[in-house]
Amino acid sequence: METEASSTDPTIPTHTKAWFYSEHGKPLDILKLHPNWSIPQLKHDQLLIKVVAASLNPVDYKRMHALFKDTDPHLPIVPGFDVAGVVIKVGSEVVKFKVGDEVYGDINEEGLSNLKSLGTLSEYTIAEEKLLAHKPKNLSFIEAASVPLAMETAYEGLERAEFSAGKSILVLGGAGGVGSFAIQLAKHVYGASKIAATSSSGKLQLLRNLGVDLPIDYTKENFEDLPEKFDVIYDLVGQVDRALKAIKEGGKIVSIVPPGFSPAIFFALTSKGSILEKLRPYFESGQLKPILDPKTPVPFSDVIEAFSYLETSRAVGKIVIHPIP
């Protein structure tokens, strides 16, 4: 059973301003601003959220380029996975949240399929209760919006690799959204014995600031030629073949770069608000920190330029859109 988002209260919006695309291609060519996108009916386990901030992820532009069209065939689409905002209506089965709560999360449960057509680059969005968490009190909406997809991916990868205290890890692509959280989790939550990570020359200082023991400039050295071998390698760039030469016997390689091949563990994120709730004390104690690109916050009107910048891979930290009308 479903109920109209606006069925009982004329102050609850039925339409929203949103960025959308109705064909696949480059963000510059396809993204348009819709003044009046229809908000779907609210299901019993869902919440209607006033979006305060939304962050961009590479999956957004990969989806625009039709990389997932087999599992995500529907058009038109309002892009955006990550949201931080305020609850303005709850479905009848929602128990963890109430109107007025400040929440954040990744609104798509499956990383590459069953994706919502109303994403987060919108004034309002809808998400299931189980995908959301209470925003940590010490994080701004901008900071909180930068966290969910990247942090949950970092966490799920470490869990799948059975990472634990005293193990060493090499993060390939340590300066990106997922990489920077994987490093912080390995250090502050799991208790890694040693952390190595690769990046370009200009991002080595970020790696050091995050607590990396062995920052590796991939433009100058090959990580697989180092004498050091690792218990876990987290591949965020698509180098499983090279990672095989740097893993200890019995070690594990985890990768989020398709197609992924054995013996590496390949996965796409399953979004869960419970991961964010579990990590909340680490944010509130300051051990886990959002990493924001200097261009953040980017105004809602500049979403196209923000995607073009994200596609250059020059961003250091997350790009967050705020304010949203």
Tab-separated table of C-alpha atoms in Angstrom:
chain	number	residue	atom	x	y	z
A	1	MET	CA	0.000	0.000	0.000
A	2	GLU	CA	1.139	3.520	-0.719
A	3	THR	CA	0.039	6.947	0.362
A	4	GLU	CA	0.292	10.187	-1.533
A	5	ALA	CA	3.163	12.298	-0.247
A	6	SER	CA	0.712	15.154	0.034
A	7	SER	CA	-2.441	13.276	0.923
A	8	THR	CA	-3.121	14.912	4.271
A	9	ASP	CA	-1.029	18.045	4.419
A	10	PRO	CA	-1.059	20.824	1.831
A	11	THR	CA	2.386	21.974	3.067
A	12	ILE	CA	3.990	18.692	1.939
A	13	PRO	CA	5.391	19.228	-1.574
A	14	THR	CA	4.209	17.150	-4.525
A	15	HIS	CA	6.866	18.461	-6.944
A	16	THR	CA	10.521	19.415	-6.697
A	17	LYS	CA	13.173	21.361	-8.560
A	18	ALA	CA	15.792	18.825	-9.727
A	19	TRP	CA	18.666	18.162	-12.119
A	20	PHE	CA	17.786	15.351	-14.525
A	21	TYR	CA	18.741	13.666	-17.796
A	22	SER	CA	16.590	11.839	-20.318
A	23	GLU	CA	19.365	10.373	-22.494
A	24	HIS	CA	22.816	8.968	-21.750
A	25	GLY	CA	25.996	10.937	-22.440
A	26	LYS	CA	28.320	13.526	-20.919
A	27	PRO	CA	26.946	15.577	-18.014
A	28	LEU	CA	27.621	18.751	-19.999
A	29	ASP	CA	25.430	17.537	-22.870
A	30	ILE	CA	22.552	15.881	-21.032
A	31	LEU	CA	21.923	17.474	-17.613
A	32	LYS	CA	19.024	19.906	-17.414
A	33	LEU	CA	17.210	21.618	-14.561
A	34	HIS	CA	13.586	20.523	-14.112
A	35	PRO	CA	11.431	23.154	-12.370
A	36	ASN	CA	8.669	20.747	-11.332
A	37	TRP	CA	9.679	17.079	-11.089
A	38	SER	CA	6.893	14.940	-9.634
A	39	ILE	CA	7.665	13.429	-6.211
A	40	PRO	CA	6.618	9.755	-6.097
A	41	GLN	CA	4.140	8.413	-3.578
A	42	LEU	CA	5.688	7.738	-0.176
A	43	LYS	CA	5.736	4.045	0.754
A	44	HIS	CA	5.215	2.952	4.354
A	45	ASP	CA	8.927	2.350	5.028
A	46	GLN	CA	10.088	5.597	3.385
A	47	LEU	CA	10.835	9.163	4.430
A	48	LEU	CA	10.489	12.398	2.496
A	49	ILE	CA	13.619	14.500	2.982
A	50	LYS	CA	14.296	18.189	2.369
A	51	VAL	CA	17.763	17.991	0.827
A	52	VAL	CA	20.220	20.401	2.462
A	53	ALA	CA	23.377	19.030	0.792
A	54	ALA	CA	24.203	16.275	-1.705
A	55	SER	CA	27.596	14.938	-2.731
A	56	LEU	CA	28.737	13.738	-6.132
A	57	ASN	CA	30.280	10.303	-6.710
A	58	PRO	CA	31.968	8.776	-9.770
A	59	VAL	CA	29.062	6.295	-9.965
A	60	ASP	CA	26.813	9.246	-10.892
A	61	TYR	CA	28.682	10.103	-14.098
A	62	LYS	CA	29.358	6.439	-14.913
A	63	ARG	CA	25.600	5.946	-14.774
A	64	MET	CA	25.131	8.944	-17.108
A	65	HIS	CA	27.577	7.331	-19.538
A	66	ALA	CA	25.281	4.245	-19.625
A	67	LEU	CA	27.806	1.907	-17.973
A	68	PHE	CA	24.994	0.275	-15.991
A	69	LYS	CA	22.216	0.408	-18.548
A	70	ASP	CA	21.695	-3.376	-18.385
A	71	THR	CA	20.741	-3.145	-14.696
A	72	ASP	CA	19.591	0.495	-14.706
A	73	PRO	CA	17.615	0.939	-17.932
A	74	HIS	CA	15.122	3.592	-16.879
A	75	LEU	CA	15.111	7.184	-18.096
A	76	PRO	CA	14.639	10.007	-17.231
A	77	ILE	CA	16.776	10.105	-14.060
A	78	VAL	CA	17.509	12.611	-11.318
A	79	PRO	CA	21.093	11.651	-10.339
A	80	GLY	CA	22.609	11.546	-6.864
A	81	PHE	CA	23.135	8.857	-4.203
A	82	ASP	CA	24.308	10.806	-1.136
A	83	VAL	CA	22.069	13.087	0.898
A	84	ALA	CA	22.070	15.045	4.136
A	85	GLY	CA	18.830	16.760	5.044
A	86	VAL	CA	15.790	17.115	7.255
A	87	VAL	CA	12.845	14.702	7.495
A	88	ILE	CA	9.570	16.375	6.491
A	89	LYS	CA	7.276	13.310	6.319
A	90	VAL	CA	7.525	9.688	7.442
A	91	GLY	CA	5.747	6.574	6.215
A	92	SER	CA	3.444	4.735	8.614
A	93	GLU	CA	6.000	1.985	9.399
A	94	VAL	CA	8.950	4.289	10.112
A	95	VAL	CA	10.061	4.081	13.763
A	96	LYS	CA	13.657	5.367	13.964
A	97	PHE	CA	13.003	8.860	12.631
A	98	LYS	CA	10.463	11.629	13.061
A	99	VAL	CA	9.659	14.862	11.259
A	100	GLY	CA	12.429	17.409	11.911
A	101	ASP	CA	15.228	14.853	12.366
A	102	GLU	CA	18.552	15.575	10.643
A	103	VAL	CA	19.515	12.498	8.611
A	104	TYR	CA	22.051	11.319	6.063
A	105	GLY	CA	22.576	8.285	3.863
A	106	ASP	CA	23.022	6.708	0.442
A	107	ILE	CA	19.473	6.405	-0.923
A	108	ASN	CA	20.173	3.484	-3.322
A	109	GLU	CA	20.326	0.152	-1.524
A	110	GLU	CA	22.025	-1.678	-4.395
A	111	GLY	CA	25.058	-0.029	-5.955
A	112	LEU	CA	24.336	-0.796	-9.613
A	113	SER	CA	20.735	-1.964	-9.934
A	114	ASN	CA	17.220	-1.003	-8.826
A	115	LEU	CA	18.419	2.587	-8.645
A	116	LYS	CA	15.914	5.317	-7.859
A	117	SER	CA	14.825	7.669	-10.632
A	118	LEU	CA	14.543	10.500	-8.073
A	119	GLY	CA	18.063	10.965	-6.722
A	120	THR	CA	19.498	13.562	-4.374
A	121	LEU	CA	20.339	16.433	-6.759
A	122	SER	CA	16.909	17.751	-5.975
A	123	GLU	CA	15.162	19.954	-3.415
A	124	TYR	CA	13.419	16.876	-2.013
A	125	THR	CA	14.140	13.163	-2.160
A	126	ILE	CA	12.770	9.888	-0.771
A	127	ALA	CA	14.630	7.059	0.961
A	128	GLU	CA	13.848	3.904	2.937
A	129	GLU	CA	14.329	4.074	6.693
A	130	LYS	CA	16.986	1.317	6.680
A	131	LEU	CA	19.247	3.352	4.370
A	132	LEU	CA	19.414	6.387	6.659
A	133	ALA	CA	21.128	7.349	9.903
A	134	HIS	CA	21.008	10.285	12.297
A	135	LYS	CA	23.513	12.942	11.288
A	136	PRO	CA	26.442	13.118	13.748
A	137	LYS	CA	25.983	16.274	15.817
A	138	ASN	CA	29.463	17.610	15.113
A	139	LEU	CA	29.173	17.326	11.319
A	140	SER	CA	27.650	20.068	9.192
A	141	PHE	CA	25.144	19.010	6.526
A	142	ILE	CA	27.892	19.619	3.926
A	143	GLU	CA	30.319	17.334	5.761
A	144	ALA	CA	27.655	14.676	6.379
A	145	ALA	CA	26.593	14.603	2.716
A	146	SER	CA	30.167	13.725	1.729
A	147	VAL	CA	30.202	10.549	3.814
A	148	PRO	CA	27.629	7.800	3.073
A	149	LEU	CA	28.453	6.057	-0.213
A	150	ALA	CA	32.236	6.403	0.118
A	151	MET	CA	32.385	5.498	3.814
A	152	GLU	CA	30.004	2.553	3.496
A	153	THR	CA	31.967	1.240	0.488
A	154	ALA	CA	35.258	1.577	2.382
A	155	TYR	CA	33.762	-0.256	5.363
A	156	GLU	CA	32.151	-3.066	3.363
A	157	GLY	CA	35.425	-3.711	1.520
A	158	LEU	CA	37.404	-4.011	4.754
A	159	GLU	CA	34.751	-6.338	6.193
A	160	ARG	CA	34.802	-8.539	3.081
A	161	ALA	CA	38.615	-8.693	3.285
A	162	GLU	CA	38.266	-9.752	6.947
A	163	PHE	CA	40.556	-6.912	7.948
A	164	SER	CA	41.436	-6.772	11.652
A	165	ALA	CA	43.850	-5.332	14.190
A	166	GLY	CA	47.527	-5.959	13.508
A	167	LYS	CA	47.133	-6.523	9.754
A	168	SER	CA	48.848	-4.421	7.084
A	169	ILE	CA	46.995	-2.831	4.168
A	170	LEU	CA	47.803	-1.206	0.832
A	171	VAL	CA	45.120	1.119	-0.565
A	172	LEU	CA	45.411	1.661	-4.331
A	173	GLY	CA	43.916	5.120	-4.928
A	174	GLY	CA	44.199	6.376	-1.359
A	175	ALA	CA	43.345	10.022	-2.006
A	176	GLY	CA	39.868	9.457	-3.462
A	177	GLY	CA	36.582	9.405	-1.574
A	178	VAL	CA	36.578	5.678	-0.764
A	179	GLY	CA	40.360	5.489	-0.354
A	180	SER	CA	40.592	8.297	2.182
A	181	PHE	CA	37.901	6.632	4.307
A	182	ALA	CA	39.468	3.165	3.939
A	183	ILE	CA	42.721	4.600	5.343
A	184	GLN	CA	40.945	6.286	8.265
A	185	LEU	CA	38.930	3.149	9.072
A	186	ALA	CA	42.007	0.918	8.877
A	187	LYS	CA	43.851	3.215	11.265
A	188	HIS	CA	41.225	4.328	13.790
A	189	VAL	CA	38.540	1.611	13.745
A	190	TYR	CA	40.410	-1.592	12.831
A	191	GLY	CA	43.883	-0.905	14.269
A	192	ALA	CA	46.063	-1.616	11.226
A	193	SER	CA	49.742	-2.399	11.893
A	194	LYS	CA	50.887	-0.575	8.757
A	195	ILE	CA	49.101	1.428	6.057
A	196	ALA	CA	50.481	2.062	2.584
A	197	ALA	CA	48.631	3.907	-0.167
A	198	THR	CA	49.180	5.133	-3.715
A	199	SER	CA	48.367	8.544	-5.163
A	200	SER	CA	49.750	11.103	-7.597
A	201	SER	CA	52.544	13.431	-6.417
A	202	GLY	CA	50.228	16.301	-5.482
A	203	LYS	CA	48.125	14.159	-3.150
A	204	LEU	CA	50.924	12.528	-1.109
A	205	GLN	CA	50.595	15.114	1.654
A	206	LEU	CA	46.905	14.240	2.052
A	207	LEU	CA	47.929	10.586	2.507
A	208	ARG	CA	50.424	11.594	5.211
A	209	ASN	CA	47.791	13.738	6.919
A	210	LEU	CA	45.405	10.754	6.942
A	211	GLY	CA	48.020	8.663	8.756
A	212	VAL	CA	49.538	6.631	5.914
A	213	ASP	CA	52.902	5.118	6.955
A	214	LEU	CA	54.082	4.484	3.404
A	215	PRO	CA	52.771	6.974	0.796
A	216	ILE	CA	53.615	5.793	-2.735
A	217	ASP	CA	53.753	8.166	-5.721
A	218	TYR	CA	52.428	5.981	-8.531
A	219	THR	CA	53.919	8.334	-11.144
A	220	LYS	CA	57.418	7.487	-9.838
A	221	GLU	CA	57.341	3.947	-8.464
A	222	ASN	CA	55.497	0.673	-8.917
A	223	PHE	CA	54.024	-0.595	-5.671
A	224	GLU	CA	54.525	-4.229	-6.719
A	225	ASP	CA	58.301	-3.684	-6.928
A	226	LEU	CA	58.578	-2.722	-3.247
A	227	PRO	CA	60.024	-5.364	-0.915
A	228	GLU	CA	57.008	-4.933	1.379
A	229	LYS	CA	54.039	-7.310	0.997
A	230	PHE	CA	50.590	-6.788	2.537
A	231	ASP	CA	47.838	-8.740	4.317
A	232	VAL	CA	45.095	-6.832	2.474
A	233	ILE	CA	45.101	-4.756	-0.711
A	234	TYR	CA	42.099	-2.524	-1.374
A	235	ASP	CA	41.990	-1.833	-5.133
A	236	LEU	CA	40.066	1.311	-6.093
A	237	VAL	CA	41.736	1.875	-9.466
A	238	GLY	CA	41.547	-1.466	-11.321
A	239	GLN	CA	44.998	-3.001	-10.721
A	240	VAL	CA	44.181	-6.453	-9.375
A	241	ASP	CA	46.754	-8.062	-11.713
A	242	ARG	CA	49.550	-5.963	-10.179
A	243	ALA	CA	48.152	-6.336	-6.666
A	244	LEU	CA	48.654	-10.108	-6.909
A	245	LYS	CA	52.427	-9.463	-6.837
A	246	ALA	CA	52.225	-7.391	-3.632
A	247	ILE	CA	49.974	-9.578	-1.485
A	248	LYS	CA	51.241	-11.845	1.297
A	249	GLU	CA	50.531	-15.563	1.030
A	250	GLY	CA	47.012	-16.030	2.365
A	251	GLY	CA	46.296	-12.312	2.000
A	252	LYS	CA	43.158	-10.853	0.437
A	253	ILE	CA	42.551	-8.410	-2.402
A	254	VAL	CA	39.246	-6.538	-2.508
A	255	SER	CA	38.173	-4.403	-5.490
A	256	ILE	CA	35.271	-2.189	-6.510
A	257	VAL	CA	36.428	-1.782	-10.126
A	258	PRO	CA	34.454	-3.903	-12.635
A	259	PRO	CA	34.720	-6.521	-13.915
A	260	GLY	CA	36.840	-7.804	-11.000
A	261	PHE	CA	38.380	-11.255	-11.301
A	262	SER	CA	39.414	-14.105	-9.033
A	263	PRO	CA	41.134	-14.341	-6.620
A	264	ALA	CA	40.160	-10.747	-5.829
A	265	ILE	CA	36.889	-10.181	-3.975
A	266	PHE	CA	34.790	-7.889	-6.181
A	267	PHE	CA	31.681	-6.205	-4.807
A	268	ALA	CA	29.217	-3.378	-5.297
A	269	LEU	CA	28.031	-1.614	-2.160
A	270	THR	CA	24.855	-2.545	-0.334
A	271	SER	CA	23.793	0.700	1.363
A	272	LYS	CA	22.940	0.379	5.069
A	273	GLY	CA	22.147	3.117	7.561
A	274	SER	CA	23.351	0.748	10.292
A	275	ILE	CA	26.977	1.166	9.110
A	276	LEU	CA	26.704	4.933	9.550
A	277	GLU	CA	25.125	4.511	12.988
A	278	LYS	CA	27.924	2.123	14.007
A	279	LEU	CA	30.588	4.634	12.955
A	280	ARG	CA	28.855	7.655	14.493
A	281	PRO	CA	30.954	7.594	17.729
A	282	TYR	CA	34.142	7.749	15.628
A	283	PHE	CA	32.875	10.867	13.840
A	284	GLU	CA	31.704	12.460	17.066
A	285	SER	CA	35.097	11.796	18.713
A	286	GLY	CA	36.892	13.307	15.698
A	287	GLN	CA	38.734	10.101	14.761
A	288	LEU	CA	36.926	9.876	11.411
A	289	LYS	CA	36.863	13.086	9.378
A	290	PRO	CA	35.180	14.013	6.090
A	291	ILE	CA	37.651	15.147	3.414
A	292	LEU	CA	36.214	17.967	1.313
A	293	ASP	CA	37.628	19.279	-1.952
A	294	PRO	CA	38.531	23.002	-1.763
A	295	LYS	CA	35.761	23.725	-4.320
A	296	THR	CA	33.131	22.462	-1.826
A	297	PRO	CA	30.449	23.703	-1.367
A	298	VAL	CA	29.362	24.095	-4.979
A	299	PRO	CA	26.023	25.893	-5.544
A	300	PHE	CA	23.097	23.948	-7.005
A	301	SER	CA	23.255	26.042	-10.188
A	302	ASP	CA	26.824	24.778	-10.893
A	303	VAL	CA	26.136	21.015	-10.825
A	304	ILE	CA	27.244	20.542	-14.463
A	305	GLU	CA	30.606	22.237	-13.841
A	306	ALA	CA	31.021	20.168	-10.661
A	307	PHE	CA	30.567	16.910	-12.600
A	308	SER	CA	33.043	18.040	-15.265
A	309	TYR	CA	35.579	18.730	-12.501
A	310	LEU	CA	34.931	15.367	-10.819
A	311	GLU	CA	35.554	13.589	-14.131
A	312	THR	CA	39.076	15.084	-14.349
A	313	SER	CA	40.078	13.055	-11.241
A	314	ARG	CA	41.750	16.199	-9.888
A	315	ALA	CA	39.419	16.540	-6.910
A	316	VAL	CA	41.048	16.058	-3.512
A	317	GLY	CA	38.199	14.957	-1.269
A	318	LYS	CA	34.489	15.112	-1.897
A	319	ILE	CA	32.512	17.624	-3.956
A	320	VAL	CA	29.311	18.620	-2.178
A	321	ILE	CA	26.404	20.608	-3.621
A	322	HIS	CA	24.983	23.265	-1.256
A	323	PRO	CA	22.847	25.252	-0.882
A	324	ILE	CA	20.007	23.434	-2.598
A	325	PRO	CA	17.006	25.734	-3.244
